[in-house]
XYZ file of C-alpha atoms in Angstrom:
605
model
C 102.421 43.306 -130.074
C 100.423 45.617 -127.778
C 99.832 43.702 -124.556
C 96.390 45.246 -124.010
C 94.967 43.565 -127.155
C 94.015 39.904 -127.405
C 96.795 37.857 -128.963
C 95.960 36.957 -132.569
C 95.514 33.332 -133.514
C 98.929 31.996 -134.497
C 97.239 30.244 -137.427
C 96.394 32.298 -140.486
C 94.602 31.016 -143.557
C 97.458 32.217 -145.744
C 100.593 34.306 -145.276
C 100.852 38.047 -145.533
C 102.691 38.322 -148.842
C 106.040 40.101 -148.847
C 108.034 41.404 -151.795
C 109.936 44.272 -153.329
C 108.369 44.771 -156.784
C 104.601 45.226 -156.632
C 101.416 43.796 -155.152
C 97.736 43.411 -156.010
C 94.809 42.202 -153.953
C 91.189 41.839 -155.004
C 87.968 39.990 -154.337
C 88.545 37.591 -157.262
C 91.744 35.784 -158.141
C 91.419 36.452 -161.877
C 91.312 40.221 -161.299
C 94.357 39.984 -159.034
C 96.199 37.938 -161.651
C 95.354 40.413 -164.410
C 96.528 43.376 -162.314
C 99.764 41.635 -161.404
C 100.354 40.703 -165.054
C 100.185 44.388 -165.965
C 102.727 45.237 -163.264
C 105.042 42.505 -164.500
C 104.926 43.967 -168.002
C 105.903 47.449 -166.846
C 102.494 48.987 -166.282
C 101.905 51.214 -163.290
C 99.371 50.833 -160.479
C 96.710 52.759 -162.406
C 97.011 50.573 -165.507
C 96.936 47.462 -163.318
C 93.963 48.505 -161.191
C 91.938 49.394 -164.275
C 92.734 46.078 -165.965
C 91.703 44.169 -162.840
C 88.556 46.238 -162.410
C 87.282 45.536 -165.910
C 87.886 41.842 -165.223
C 85.762 42.180 -162.083
C 82.883 43.378 -164.297
C 83.074 40.031 -166.075
C 83.843 37.543 -163.293
C 81.789 39.068 -160.441
C 78.693 40.280 -162.336
C 76.488 39.700 -159.295
C 78.562 42.224 -157.359
C 79.392 44.932 -159.889
C 79.108 45.865 -163.522
C 79.975 48.549 -166.073
C 76.534 50.078 -165.524
C 77.425 50.786 -161.892
C 79.664 53.066 -159.872
C 83.186 53.236 -158.508
C 85.000 55.202 -155.845
C 88.765 55.058 -155.512
C 91.568 56.750 -153.656
C 94.709 57.085 -155.738
C 98.104 58.024 -154.415
C 101.066 59.078 -156.504
C 104.244 58.241 -154.636
C 105.220 61.161 -152.437
C 102.050 63.180 -153.072
C 98.769 63.830 -151.293
C 96.219 61.164 -152.304
C 93.102 62.076 -154.264
C 89.602 60.668 -154.488
C 88.729 59.348 -157.936
C 85.003 60.053 -158.064
C 83.071 57.570 -160.201
C 79.696 57.954 -158.478
C 77.199 59.107 -161.086
C 74.395 61.529 -160.176
C 70.625 61.280 -160.427
C 69.256 61.813 -163.955
C 67.708 65.192 -164.779
C 64.184 63.738 -164.725
C 64.674 61.787 -161.471
C 62.651 64.083 -159.231
C 60.769 63.416 -156.035
C 57.621 64.572 -157.829
C 58.064 61.940 -160.531
C 58.502 59.117 -158.045
C 55.505 60.152 -155.973
C 53.438 60.471 -159.148
C 54.394 56.838 -159.811
C 52.803 56.073 -156.398
C 56.148 55.155 -154.860
C 56.953 55.910 -151.245
C 60.556 54.749 -151.569
C 62.967 54.421 -154.455
C 62.913 50.771 -155.595
C 65.862 48.477 -155.018
C 65.668 46.925 -158.485
C 64.556 48.305 -161.836
C 65.718 51.039 -164.193
C 63.850 53.837 -162.425
C 66.415 53.566 -159.599
C 69.396 54.012 -161.941
C 71.936 56.728 -161.286
C 74.127 57.661 -164.228
C 76.833 54.968 -164.437
C 80.163 56.383 -163.322
C 82.553 53.449 -163.073
C 83.718 53.154 -166.675
C 84.242 56.887 -167.133
C 86.231 57.033 -163.901
C 88.547 54.204 -164.934
C 89.073 55.816 -168.330
C 89.845 59.149 -166.675
C 92.419 57.458 -164.438
C 94.065 55.836 -167.448
C 94.078 59.085 -169.405
C 95.620 61.165 -166.618
C 97.856 58.756 -164.694
C 98.127 55.544 -166.695
C 100.788 54.556 -169.238
C 99.216 51.738 -171.250
C 97.059 51.829 -174.345
C 93.377 51.229 -173.637
C 93.234 48.121 -175.804
C 96.015 46.496 -173.786
C 94.320 47.324 -170.483
C 90.977 45.927 -171.648
C 92.421 42.819 -173.314
C 92.023 40.686 -170.168
C 88.338 41.523 -169.717
C 87.599 41.193 -173.431
C 89.168 37.736 -173.494
C 87.186 36.490 -170.487
C 83.946 37.965 -171.812
C 84.333 36.573 -175.329
C 86.064 33.250 -174.695
C 84.743 32.399 -171.239
C 85.748 32.212 -167.598
C 84.879 29.673 -164.866
C 81.773 30.879 -163.041
C 81.972 31.069 -159.259
C 79.111 29.389 -157.449
C 77.706 32.569 -155.934
C 76.906 33.960 -159.378
C 74.719 30.943 -160.056
C 73.093 31.211 -156.637
C 72.018 34.789 -157.395
C 70.728 33.866 -160.851
C 68.738 31.001 -159.362
C 67.161 33.324 -156.811
C 65.941 35.749 -159.488
C 65.228 33.103 -162.108
C 61.470 33.593 -161.889
C 61.871 37.357 -162.295
C 64.075 36.876 -165.351
C 61.783 34.337 -166.983
C 58.551 36.215 -166.362
C 59.558 39.873 -166.561
C 63.160 40.430 -167.699
C 63.629 38.218 -170.794
C 66.836 39.931 -171.893
C 68.411 39.043 -168.538
C 67.214 35.475 -168.928
C 68.867 35.216 -172.349
C 72.122 36.702 -171.067
C 72.458 34.776 -167.802
C 70.524 31.581 -168.642
C 71.522 31.145 -172.304
C 70.368 27.523 -172.478
C 67.268 28.117 -170.401
C 69.053 27.014 -167.232
C 71.313 28.466 -164.564
C 74.977 27.771 -165.397
C 76.741 25.335 -163.088
C 79.628 26.281 -160.809
C 82.944 26.288 -162.718
C 81.117 26.157 -166.055
C 82.695 28.466 -168.620
C 80.365 31.396 -169.268
C 80.718 34.158 -171.821
C 79.337 37.637 -172.441
C 80.164 38.414 -176.073
C 77.966 41.522 -176.087
C 80.078 43.117 -173.367
C 83.261 42.122 -175.199
C 81.904 43.952 -178.237
C 81.051 47.009 -176.130
C 84.637 47.190 -174.859
C 86.003 46.705 -178.356
C 83.851 49.622 -179.526
C 85.450 51.830 -176.883
C 88.902 50.896 -178.129
C 87.893 51.371 -181.764
C 86.613 54.880 -181.026
C 90.214 56.031 -180.668
C 91.391 54.659 -183.995
C 93.257 57.347 -185.904
C 93.576 59.692 -182.932
C 97.177 60.847 -182.646
C 98.035 60.385 -178.973
C 97.262 57.919 -176.172
C 95.332 60.400 -174.053
C 93.253 61.456 -177.033
C 92.414 57.837 -177.837
C 91.161 57.280 -174.303
C 89.163 60.513 -174.412
C 87.541 59.265 -177.617
C 86.504 56.129 -175.738
C 84.973 58.284 -172.998
C 82.978 60.179 -175.612
C 81.833 56.897 -177.169
C 80.641 55.674 -173.783
C 78.581 58.793 -173.134
C 77.012 58.822 -176.600
C 76.448 55.316 -177.942
C 76.134 53.493 -174.620
C 73.988 56.254 -173.172
C 71.624 56.153 -176.131
C 71.271 52.371 -175.918
C 70.369 52.657 -172.227
C 67.793 55.363 -172.901
C 66.172 53.481 -175.779
C 65.885 50.195 -173.879
C 64.822 51.324 -170.415
C 61.996 53.630 -171.473
C 59.793 50.524 -171.764
C 58.024 49.874 -168.419
C 59.357 46.827 -166.607
C 59.049 45.120 -163.227
C 60.649 46.762 -160.191
C 61.288 45.472 -156.666
C 58.011 47.064 -155.572
C 56.131 44.505 -157.676
C 54.953 47.278 -160.010
C 56.067 48.273 -163.506
C 57.777 51.568 -164.333
C 59.802 53.119 -167.132
C 63.228 54.553 -166.400
C 63.878 58.271 -166.779
C 67.585 58.130 -167.636
C 68.555 59.628 -170.997
C 71.634 59.871 -173.173
C 71.924 63.524 -172.159
C 72.444 62.384 -168.558
C 75.408 60.312 -169.678
C 76.781 63.298 -171.571
C 76.510 65.587 -168.551
C 78.040 63.237 -165.960
C 81.834 63.315 -165.855
C 84.163 61.566 -163.409
C 86.720 63.668 -161.606
C 89.318 63.975 -158.878
C 88.539 65.470 -155.463
C 90.459 66.097 -152.235
C 90.417 63.378 -149.594
C 88.922 63.834 -146.144
C 91.247 62.649 -143.398
C 92.072 62.541 -139.714
C 95.020 61.234 -137.719
C 94.566 58.169 -135.508
C 97.400 56.900 -133.315
C 99.938 58.611 -135.585
C 98.471 57.264 -138.841
C 96.586 59.494 -141.302
C 93.424 57.835 -142.605
C 92.200 59.208 -145.959
C 88.588 58.786 -147.137
C 85.951 60.308 -149.426
C 83.832 63.303 -148.518
C 80.322 63.067 -147.012
C 78.679 62.339 -150.376
C 79.892 58.864 -149.445
C 79.954 57.172 -146.076
C 83.743 57.534 -145.839
C 83.730 59.968 -142.910
C 81.876 57.362 -140.795
C 85.174 55.555 -140.337
C 86.879 58.809 -139.431
C 84.188 59.705 -136.908
C 84.368 56.271 -135.302
C 88.150 56.504 -135.035
C 87.900 59.995 -133.516
C 85.491 58.689 -130.877
C 87.658 55.646 -130.111
C 90.852 57.733 -129.955
C 89.917 58.807 -126.447
C 89.658 55.279 -125.032
C 92.471 53.191 -123.614
C 93.686 50.412 -125.892
C 92.094 47.733 -123.755
C 88.681 49.311 -124.294
C 88.743 49.042 -128.091
C 89.873 45.452 -128.718
C 87.117 43.953 -130.931
C 87.964 40.444 -129.727
C 86.767 41.172 -126.179
C 83.257 41.872 -124.940
C 84.322 45.217 -123.528
C 86.042 46.275 -126.740
C 83.383 44.913 -129.091
C 80.709 46.771 -127.116
C 82.645 50.042 -127.251
C 83.311 49.714 -130.979
C 79.680 48.846 -131.778
C 78.416 51.822 -129.803
C 80.862 54.199 -131.505
C 79.723 52.896 -134.884
C 76.063 53.468 -134.017
C 76.797 57.102 -133.190
C 78.818 57.661 -136.363
C 76.199 55.930 -138.512
C 73.430 58.034 -136.985
C 75.381 61.144 -137.955
C 75.766 59.730 -141.455
C 72.006 59.397 -141.851
C 71.280 62.730 -140.194
C 73.875 64.922 -141.936
C 75.655 63.303 -144.911
C 74.713 63.960 -148.516
C 75.654 65.764 -151.716
C 73.994 69.177 -151.359
C 74.503 72.013 -153.815
C 76.331 73.895 -151.062
C 79.003 71.604 -149.536
C 78.968 73.693 -146.351
C 75.502 72.300 -145.652
C 77.245 69.159 -144.324
C 78.954 70.266 -141.075
C 81.925 67.973 -141.560
C 84.373 70.239 -139.742
C 82.280 69.837 -136.603
C 81.596 66.124 -137.075
C 85.328 65.367 -137.293
C 86.447 67.736 -134.521
C 88.015 66.527 -131.289
C 85.475 68.429 -129.204
C 82.531 66.799 -130.983
C 84.154 63.356 -130.690
C 84.508 63.879 -126.943
C 80.801 64.703 -126.631
C 79.866 61.593 -128.574
C 82.330 59.451 -126.618
C 80.620 60.435 -123.378
C 77.332 59.059 -124.729
C 78.665 55.492 -124.721
C 77.466 53.670 -121.627
C 77.884 50.124 -120.351
C 74.702 48.960 -122.102
C 73.733 48.772 -125.768
C 71.755 51.674 -127.145
C 68.557 50.861 -129.021
C 68.003 54.459 -130.079
C 68.803 56.460 -133.193
C 71.069 59.151 -131.727
C 72.546 61.718 -134.099
C 74.605 64.423 -132.475
C 73.420 67.981 -131.976
C 75.160 70.736 -133.927
C 74.377 74.419 -133.428
C 72.383 75.861 -136.306
C 71.790 72.505 -138.030
C 68.683 70.357 -137.642
C 69.518 66.653 -137.829
C 67.411 64.659 -140.245
C 65.547 61.765 -138.653
C 64.980 59.139 -141.349
C 61.940 56.862 -141.249
C 62.965 53.887 -139.149
C 61.141 50.594 -139.483
C 62.174 47.110 -138.633
C 61.909 44.398 -141.240
C 58.712 43.126 -139.635
C 57.204 46.609 -139.658
C 58.213 46.985 -143.293
C 56.450 43.770 -144.230
C 53.195 45.110 -142.819
C 53.383 48.550 -144.444
C 54.887 48.045 -147.905
C 54.315 45.531 -150.645
C 57.101 43.446 -152.067
C 59.220 40.419 -151.333
C 61.082 41.121 -148.114
C 64.756 40.163 -148.067
C 66.317 38.296 -145.187
C 69.351 39.352 -143.174
C 72.627 39.421 -145.053
C 76.204 38.961 -144.006
C 77.599 41.193 -146.693
C 76.668 39.331 -149.847
C 73.711 40.553 -151.893
C 70.383 39.399 -150.519
C 68.054 38.967 -153.451
C 64.322 38.378 -153.449
C 62.193 37.119 -156.290
C 61.540 40.719 -157.331
C 65.248 41.424 -157.645
C 65.713 43.567 -154.550
C 69.203 43.451 -153.133
C 70.847 44.989 -150.121
C 73.938 44.960 -152.190
C 77.552 44.109 -152.113
C 80.440 44.967 -154.307
C 84.048 44.246 -155.196
C 87.372 45.701 -154.233
C 90.860 45.940 -155.710
C 94.120 47.385 -154.360
C 97.426 47.800 -156.205
C 100.877 49.137 -155.305
C 103.534 49.322 -158.018
C 107.349 49.342 -158.095
C 107.363 53.154 -157.846
C 105.155 53.252 -154.734
C 101.997 54.442 -156.513
C 98.789 53.081 -154.956
C 95.141 52.557 -155.799
C 92.341 51.472 -153.457
C 89.131 51.061 -155.468
C 85.637 49.837 -154.707
C 83.600 49.157 -157.864
C 79.924 48.334 -157.338
C 76.404 48.590 -158.709
C 75.109 47.316 -161.996
C 74.666 43.868 -160.465
C 73.084 41.391 -162.872
C 69.963 41.497 -160.664
C 69.736 45.320 -160.656
C 67.616 45.940 -163.747
C 66.884 44.267 -167.103
C 69.975 43.582 -169.170
C 70.509 45.900 -172.133
C 71.089 43.139 -174.624
C 73.283 44.958 -177.129
C 75.595 46.177 -174.346
C 75.841 42.979 -172.284
C 75.044 44.598 -168.950
C 72.374 46.392 -166.952
C 72.303 49.702 -165.106
C 72.677 49.930 -161.348
C 70.215 51.112 -158.735
C 72.241 53.503 -156.590
C 69.346 55.983 -156.332
C 67.803 53.673 -153.720
C 70.149 55.414 -151.272
C 68.233 58.663 -151.709
C 65.148 59.593 -149.702
C 61.947 60.900 -151.268
C 61.849 63.585 -148.593
C 63.187 67.025 -149.563
C 64.242 67.644 -145.957
C 66.789 64.827 -146.041
C 70.442 65.754 -146.681
C 70.519 62.779 -149.038
C 67.180 63.603 -150.700
C 66.736 62.743 -154.363
C 67.827 65.748 -156.424
C 68.519 65.759 -160.176
C 72.213 66.081 -160.871
C 73.250 65.284 -157.294
C 75.009 62.118 -156.203
C 73.285 59.562 -153.986
C 75.074 59.087 -150.679
C 77.002 56.013 -151.702
C 78.332 53.288 -149.411
C 81.487 52.827 -151.514
C 84.414 53.652 -149.296
C 88.055 52.695 -150.004
C 90.843 53.796 -147.671
C 94.449 54.932 -147.990
C 96.750 55.222 -144.967
C 99.662 57.634 -144.698
C 102.582 57.769 -142.269
C 104.739 60.862 -142.172
C 102.818 62.154 -145.172
C 103.762 59.085 -147.252
C 101.095 56.677 -148.562
C 101.731 53.324 -146.883
C 98.570 51.214 -147.390
C 95.535 50.867 -149.638
C 92.591 48.818 -148.430
C 88.860 48.293 -148.546
C 86.016 45.810 -148.376
C 82.682 45.087 -149.999
C 79.644 44.969 -147.763
C 77.328 47.978 -148.189
C 76.734 49.482 -144.744
C 79.355 47.099 -143.347
C 82.268 48.416 -145.412
C 83.395 51.010 -142.868
C 82.659 48.691 -139.986
C 84.803 45.808 -141.172
C 87.612 48.183 -142.114
C 87.458 49.631 -138.611
C 88.108 46.178 -137.098
C 91.115 45.802 -139.391
C 92.569 49.207 -138.513
C 92.155 48.720 -134.781
C 93.860 45.346 -134.905
C 96.781 46.490 -137.059
C 97.387 50.051 -135.811
C 96.626 49.447 -132.123
C 96.813 45.687 -131.665
C 99.914 44.991 -133.710
C 98.338 42.238 -135.814
C 99.843 41.431 -139.185
C 97.547 42.286 -142.134
C 96.515 38.670 -142.694
C 95.953 38.096 -138.977
C 93.681 41.145 -138.871
C 91.715 40.029 -141.927
C 91.326 36.498 -140.557
C 90.280 37.615 -137.059
C 86.568 37.239 -136.175
C 84.527 40.231 -137.284
C 81.275 41.917 -136.322
C 79.069 44.873 -137.237
C 75.985 46.751 -136.111
C 72.635 46.713 -137.883
C 71.305 49.450 -135.614
C 71.291 51.992 -138.434
C 69.079 53.198 -141.255
C 69.903 50.713 -144.009
C 71.203 52.194 -147.245
C 69.531 49.576 -149.441
C 65.854 49.101 -150.203
C 63.710 48.586 -148.151
C 65.986 50.514 -145.756
C 65.114 48.745 -142.527
C 66.941 48.898 -139.220
C 67.312 46.633 -136.195
C 67.487 48.554 -132.905
C 70.481 47.316 -130.945
C 71.251 44.733 -133.611
C 74.732 43.266 -133.932
C 75.934 40.535 -136.286
C 78.956 38.525 -135.133
C 81.032 35.628 -136.311
C 80.686 32.665 -133.984
C 84.472 32.529 -133.653
C 84.210 35.586 -131.424
C 83.427 33.006 -128.744
C 80.466 32.088 -126.569
C 81.770 34.001 -123.547
C 82.139 37.250 -125.477
C 78.813 36.809 -127.287
C 76.919 36.091 -124.080
C 78.384 39.192 -122.450
C 77.336 41.301 -125.444
C 73.827 39.923 -125.086
C 73.879 40.715 -121.352
C 74.748 44.295 -122.246
C 71.637 44.472 -124.421
C 72.937 43.780 -127.934
C 70.504 41.846 -130.139
C 72.928 39.288 -131.499
C 72.739 37.451 -134.803
C 75.319 34.693 -135.171
C 76.575 34.612 -138.750
C 78.707 31.460 -138.682
C 82.442 31.147 -138.325
C 83.697 32.679 -141.585
C 81.148 35.063 -143.067
C 81.813 38.734 -142.252
C 84.229 40.913 -144.173
C 85.961 40.620 -147.548
C 88.944 42.887 -146.963
C 91.830 43.431 -149.357
C 95.002 45.363 -148.602
C 98.369 46.230 -150.120
C 101.031 48.339 -148.481
C 104.607 49.434 -147.985
C 106.626 48.325 -144.951
C 108.980 50.544 -142.984
C 111.941 49.052 -144.882
C 110.281 49.984 -148.220
C 109.390 46.378 -149.042
C 105.803 45.609 -149.993
C 103.034 43.482 -148.504
C 99.563 42.267 -149.462
C 96.773 40.217 -147.927
C 93.255 39.153 -148.870
C 90.133 37.724 -147.313
C 89.736 33.921 -147.296
C 85.964 33.955 -146.683
C 84.135 32.560 -149.676
C 87.402 31.214 -151.146
C 87.423 33.883 -153.836
C 89.638 36.828 -152.856
C 93.380 36.565 -153.377
C 96.495 38.670 -153.184
C 99.462 38.323 -155.497
C 102.830 39.938 -155.952
C 106.534 39.605 -155.647
């Protein structure tokens, strides 16, 4: 234990699991159980993660769906990890000109016009085809069973359905039939089914019938997804329907967009922090935010970066504001990757300049760094109150990481997470998201809706994350893999939209610097800044805003307020939904999961 960090609470909500065979951790116990069952039957980490992820589509439909996206980092034992890119791009007809012609000033937060091409399913199938060992039908059997025969509904699913009930009943009748089959919101623990989605998965399996090899059968399923599923989405969503703006629009996505969008593998982006290599996505996601924050904090003494103290919490919040400002000013998916100056943003010299900008008081400014030859983009910044007076719609309230849903279906979004390590040391850290049941009208024959990831694009051609056909929106999905001595040693992540990097940062500081056990770090009181340009419609910000768990303590919270932070108390157990699996120095395994919401669990042996 590092003496300069606050001692962790000796009580933890559950133990850090230890074992020697394999571990899984996810945001829902049924997904964890499915993944572990695959490991027990000889499957590898990629088979197990995919099986658990398809279960998440069924049991956490308010947080992710097959019509959404997925980003993962996969590590083959002894090799450099790779990013599994399942973030679909903007459709060919999704142009700034089209949106402005529809009299929209922002991309809606709900409705088919905001749909990027779904990338999650294709990415999981690619992983199975290239690194898995199981037949597709065996991997999907868990999800098919829960969808066809039922699973106990968690209460938060019903809470979301109740919030958008009026929208479903008045404007999205297919969603009402799917999620309120008896004309009412299902009760907590009631068995619910989705036979249409079970049939969709069975069609993917059937597409490979007669194909001679396992890889070919999975590739046939990928082709079926792009053709049949893509055509169903195009046919259904071309009818105008209600969006979060309160106006009706038709979607522009077509089957040809599905055909053109293909998941793939990409190099990770990484830095070293206190002797540990932290691997993330590129700047088409917000992954480098965590790396930038770590680079800034690297130059502080340990005592200055303990999130459990006022001094440390202040320093961490200020570093996050600087990194997030750079995200909004520079990150995106341009045609020329060199247009994002990532080499500068992650350099030690740049981190030192940014570090010097942290003072003893909370900044209320949007402060991107200055880079020679590059003009930082300054996004439109409006508080929630300012937004209410300038745009129409049903304004959401502050969220602590779960989706905030208004009557019009708008959601600031959340997601799921799953991590797996197998008996051979292979690892997956995956963050599936999008396609929430409240995203857009359900496509009845498929059993799911499309996501709304385009809301993370700006309708301003000057923005690095401007809407551009064929380019990816700057996603918030951001799993992490840690390496020591070049060897993958941990896979982790968290739901939470703009909070994903922030909550992971608290975990890394407490484990790498503070010496906390994984479960102690997950259980410890968390916090995050809201002094950033929100990624979700209506994209508001709160200058100097910070959300904290009350367990941080009155003394610490009062000192943060004295320093100028605009504090929102979120209750005792509300921030962060981290999952982690890893390998100990003695080659044994560990796993831990978030207790908040009584839904995430780790398993293993």
